[in-house]
Amino acid sequence: MPDDPAGRIVVVLDLGGVTDKAAFMDRCARDLALPDWFGRNWDALADSMADPALWPEGAGERGLLVVVQGWRRYAETRPEEWQVAEEIFAEATDRGPGLFVTLGLGESSESPPDQPG
């Protein structure tokens, strides 16, 4: 996990290989360690990201930095969905102090796609 000079807990959301909403939601559930009851829809994602009780331990006090990597292919394949995702990231960041979402360069740490397309 990368270090943050501001002392926030850092979580990497790696979207490498993601090309549709289902895979995007699965990756969010995995990388953000969302609970099993996470609904895998846009509203559930927005609610989960804005709820400090669902953040990693210590992030409520220290803050949470979510670094989104490997997003470019998803953005190019599904631009409408990516626009919704970006809006959710922005709204979650605006909802209250402590959460920051930033886009990495768009590359991924993963090599092969994890689904067709």
Steps between C-alpha positions, in 0.01 A plus 500: 500500500648840401584760763316830520695805621181628668477181707175374345429130454560420131292250305571419135198431279657316207265493202744324268305267270161647595278574200145491638294605800478151654879464501536858627269428793677171575836679502364774729366236738835320504744792513294721731422197723128570489270274701334192349167683497637772267230538231735536198309798361579871471296607806657231718848605387429866578364412844788263579771745400348777709459283812810515724374191684580299184849644456811312611585511869644838598385680185217678681756679717789530253310539175475274196673545167366279220738483203324375187738324262447324168182695429570618144380185318170502692458872430555444127284187478207629706520882507147546636565262788838658569336842518263369767793348690690831490190682628471254787868547587456879497177496703644261759801728537272803540267336753730543792854534618747220487444334163709582196483318166769554241555351157835339430658514158252247369734203488455189708718276706317205342592366159221294344132602502288303742202480264436489128479824305 
